[in-house]
mmCIF file of C-alpha atoms in Angstrom:
data_model
loop_
_atom_site.group_PDB
_atom_site.id
_atom_site.type_symbol
_atom_site.label_atom_id
_atom_site.label_comp_id
_atom_site.label_asym_id
_atom_site.label_seq_id
_atom_site.Cartn_x
_atom_site.Cartn_y
_atom_site.Cartn_z
ATOM 1 C CA MET Y 1 -0.539 -0.255 0.350
ATOM 2 C CA SER Y 2 2.956 2.419 -1.042
ATOM 3 C CA ASP Y 3 1.259 3.939 -3.474
ATOM 4 C CA MET Y 4 -0.747 7.064 -2.229
ATOM 5 C CA ASN Y 5 -3.046 7.247 -5.425
ATOM 6 C CA GLU Y 6 -4.014 3.452 -4.732
ATOM 7 C CA LEU Y 7 -4.328 4.218 -0.933
ATOM 8 C CA VAL Y 8 -7.079 6.568 -1.225
ATOM 9 C CA GLN Y 9 -8.923 5.074 -4.051
ATOM 10 C CA ARG Y 10 -9.320 2.202 -1.096
ATOM 11 C CA TYR Y 11 -10.399 4.436 0.987
ATOM 12 C CA LEU Y 12 -12.954 6.109 -0.807
ATOM 13 C CA ALA Y 13 -14.511 2.096 -2.205
ATOM 14 C CA ALA Y 14 -14.994 1.653 1.804
ATOM 15 C CA TRP Y 15 -16.668 4.540 2.322
ATOM 16 C CA ASN Y 16 -19.128 3.489 -0.564
ATOM 17 C CA GLU Y 17 -18.696 -0.440 0.837
ATOM 18 C CA THR Y 18 -23.326 -0.902 1.813
ATOM 19 C CA ASP Y 19 -22.224 -4.315 2.849
ATOM 20 C CA GLY Y 20 -20.967 -4.335 6.595
ATOM 21 C CA ALA Y 21 -19.055 -7.478 6.416
ATOM 22 C CA ALA Y 22 -17.089 -6.299 2.533
ATOM 23 C CA ARG Y 23 -16.890 -2.681 5.230
ATOM 24 C CA ARG Y 24 -15.123 -3.666 7.741
ATOM 25 C CA ALA Y 25 -13.041 -6.026 6.416
ATOM 26 C CA ALA Y 26 -11.850 -3.275 3.560
ATOM 27 C CA LEU Y 27 -12.159 -0.847 6.822
ATOM 28 C CA ALA Y 28 -9.316 -2.873 8.969
ATOM 29 C CA GLU Y 29 -7.348 -3.303 4.921
ATOM 30 C CA VAL Y 30 -7.280 0.565 4.970
ATOM 31 C CA PHE Y 31 -7.211 2.104 8.389
ATOM 32 C CA ALA Y 32 -4.966 1.263 11.453
ATOM 33 C CA GLU Y 33 -6.921 -0.073 14.609
ATOM 34 C CA ASP Y 34 -6.793 3.004 16.740
ATOM 35 C CA ALA Y 35 -6.936 5.617 13.786
ATOM 36 C CA VAL Y 36 -8.520 8.622 14.022
ATOM 37 C CA TYR Y 37 -11.246 10.383 11.823
ATOM 38 C CA THR Y 38 -12.399 14.251 12.596
ATOM 39 C CA ASP Y 39 -14.616 16.218 10.297
ATOM 40 C CA PRO Y 40 -16.772 18.928 11.183
ATOM 41 C CA LEU Y 41 -20.168 16.272 11.957
ATOM 42 C CA VAL Y 42 -17.659 13.231 13.934
ATOM 43 C CA SER Y 43 -14.718 12.618 15.552
ATOM 44 C CA VAL Y 44 -14.386 9.016 16.168
ATOM 45 C CA ARG Y 45 -11.489 6.538 17.279
ATOM 46 C CA GLY Y 46 -10.967 3.089 15.856
ATOM 47 C CA ARG Y 47 -12.699 0.827 13.618
ATOM 48 C CA ASP Y 48 -15.974 0.391 14.983
ATOM 49 C CA GLY Y 49 -16.465 4.169 14.752
ATOM 50 C CA LEU Y 50 -15.762 4.905 11.474
ATOM 51 C CA ASP Y 51 -18.372 2.218 10.369
ATOM 52 C CA ALA Y 52 -20.663 3.637 12.580
ATOM 53 C CA THR Y 53 -19.632 7.151 10.779
ATOM 54 C CA ILE Y 54 -19.685 5.473 7.403
ATOM 55 C CA ALA Y 55 -22.734 4.032 7.929
ATOM 56 C CA ALA Y 56 -24.723 6.903 9.265
ATOM 57 C CA VAL Y 57 -23.986 8.751 5.879
ATOM 58 C CA GLN Y 58 -24.865 5.817 4.233
ATOM 59 C CA GLY Y 59 -27.803 6.231 5.960
ATOM 60 C CA GLN Y 60 -28.161 9.943 4.818
ATOM 61 C CA PHE Y 61 -27.187 9.790 1.812
ATOM 62 C CA GLY Y 62 -28.202 6.068 0.248
ATOM 63 C CA GLY Y 63 -27.655 5.590 -3.023
ATOM 64 C CA LEU Y 64 -25.320 8.817 -3.322
ATOM 65 C CA VAL Y 65 -21.481 7.680 -4.232
ATOM 66 C CA PHE Y 66 -18.675 8.875 -3.282
ATOM 67 C CA SER Y 67 -15.236 9.103 -5.923
ATOM 68 C CA LEU Y 68 -11.993 11.449 -6.114
ATOM 69 C CA GLY Y 69 -12.499 14.753 -7.349
ATOM 70 C CA GLY Y 70 -9.295 15.685 -8.429
ATOM 71 C CA ALA Y 71 -5.243 14.725 -8.224
ATOM 72 C CA VAL Y 72 -4.620 13.513 -5.042
ATOM 73 C CA ASP Y 73 -0.982 15.325 -3.587
ATOM 74 C CA ALA Y 74 1.541 13.407 -1.467
ATOM 75 C CA HIS Y 75 4.559 13.722 0.562
ATOM 76 C CA HIS Y 76 5.951 11.596 2.925
ATOM 77 C CA ASP Y 77 3.725 9.649 5.129
ATOM 78 C CA VAL Y 78 0.687 12.539 4.342
ATOM 79 C CA ALA Y 79 -2.021 13.018 1.387
ATOM 80 C CA ARG Y 80 -4.403 15.402 0.207
ATOM 81 C CA PHE Y 81 -7.304 15.307 -1.876
ATOM 82 C CA THR Y 82 -11.072 16.307 -2.316
ATOM 83 C CA TRP Y 83 -13.463 14.122 -3.306
ATOM 84 C CA HIS Y 84 -17.465 13.910 -4.949
ATOM 85 C CA LEU Y 85 -20.543 12.946 -3.008
ATOM 86 C CA GLY Y 86 -23.495 12.605 -5.529
ATOM 87 C CA PRO Y 87 -25.916 10.593 -8.281
ATOM 88 C CA GLU Y 88 -22.419 8.055 -10.264
ATOM 89 C CA GLY Y 89 -21.730 10.676 -12.573
ATOM 90 C CA ALA Y 90 -23.462 13.795 -11.975
ATOM 91 C CA GLU Y 91 -22.918 16.955 -10.319
ATOM 92 C CA PRO Y 92 -22.189 16.099 -6.617
ATOM 93 C CA VAL Y 93 -23.925 16.888 -3.353
ATOM 94 C CA VAL Y 94 -21.115 17.153 -1.165
ATOM 95 C CA VAL Y 95 -18.293 18.174 -2.155
ATOM 96 C CA GLY Y 96 -14.872 17.604 0.549
ATOM 97 C CA PHE Y 97 -11.661 17.816 1.517
ATOM 98 C CA ASP Y 98 -9.197 14.838 3.064
ATOM 99 C CA VAL Y 99 -5.692 15.256 4.773
ATOM 100 C CA VAL Y 100 -5.273 12.092 5.437
ATOM 101 C CA VAL Y 101 -2.234 10.595 7.393
ATOM 102 C CA THR Y 102 -0.318 7.045 7.284
ATOM 103 C CA GLY Y 103 1.362 5.158 9.495
ATOM 104 C CA ASP Y 104 4.429 3.160 8.522
ATOM 105 C CA ASP Y 105 2.852 0.330 8.412
ATOM 106 C CA GLY Y 106 1.076 2.190 4.790
ATOM 107 C CA ARG Y 107 -2.622 1.988 6.528
ATOM 108 C CA ILE Y 108 -4.332 5.142 7.079
ATOM 109 C CA ARG Y 109 -3.834 6.281 10.802
ATOM 110 C CA GLN Y 110 -5.602 9.620 10.729
ATOM 111 C CA VAL Y 111 -8.159 11.621 8.428
ATOM 112 C CA LEU Y 112 -8.627 14.983 9.218
ATOM 113 C CA GLY Y 113 -12.052 15.658 6.963
ATOM 114 C CA PHE Y 114 -12.936 19.535 5.358
ATOM 115 C CA LEU Y 115 -16.766 19.743 3.459
ATOM 116 C CA ASP Y 116 -16.860 22.731 1.341
ATOM 117 C CA LYS Y 117 -20.499 21.705 -0.207
ATOM 118 C CA VAL Y 118 -23.207 20.988 2.130
ATOM 119 C CA PRO Y 119 -26.685 21.051 0.951
ATOM 120 C CA ALA Y 120 -28.416 23.056 3.467
ATOM 121 C CA GLY Y 121 -30.224 21.850 6.529
ATOM 122 C CA VAL Y 122 -27.352 18.639 6.971
#
């Protein structure tokens, strides 16, 4: 998992995985056990907290998919990228920007998320 582009794609795939068991398996491959995820709406530690967060987002935005919104910019153990959430192939409903930090094993140990475009009422 040394390729940051591949890691970010796998990260987004985990957010899109609707099968709980498959999502937890993806999270185990991509995230350190005690990873920290923080955005303006939630702060969780560990894969279980992240799994619950993803399930809640999927419940709120059912049928929408996460996709990469541009190039991944990375150096050392840090990457930043824009993501979109919306109907596949259509204008995104939500746009965000994440910074991920990886550990020595190549797994994500921290995510700092920002929301650039959010629908009213969220």
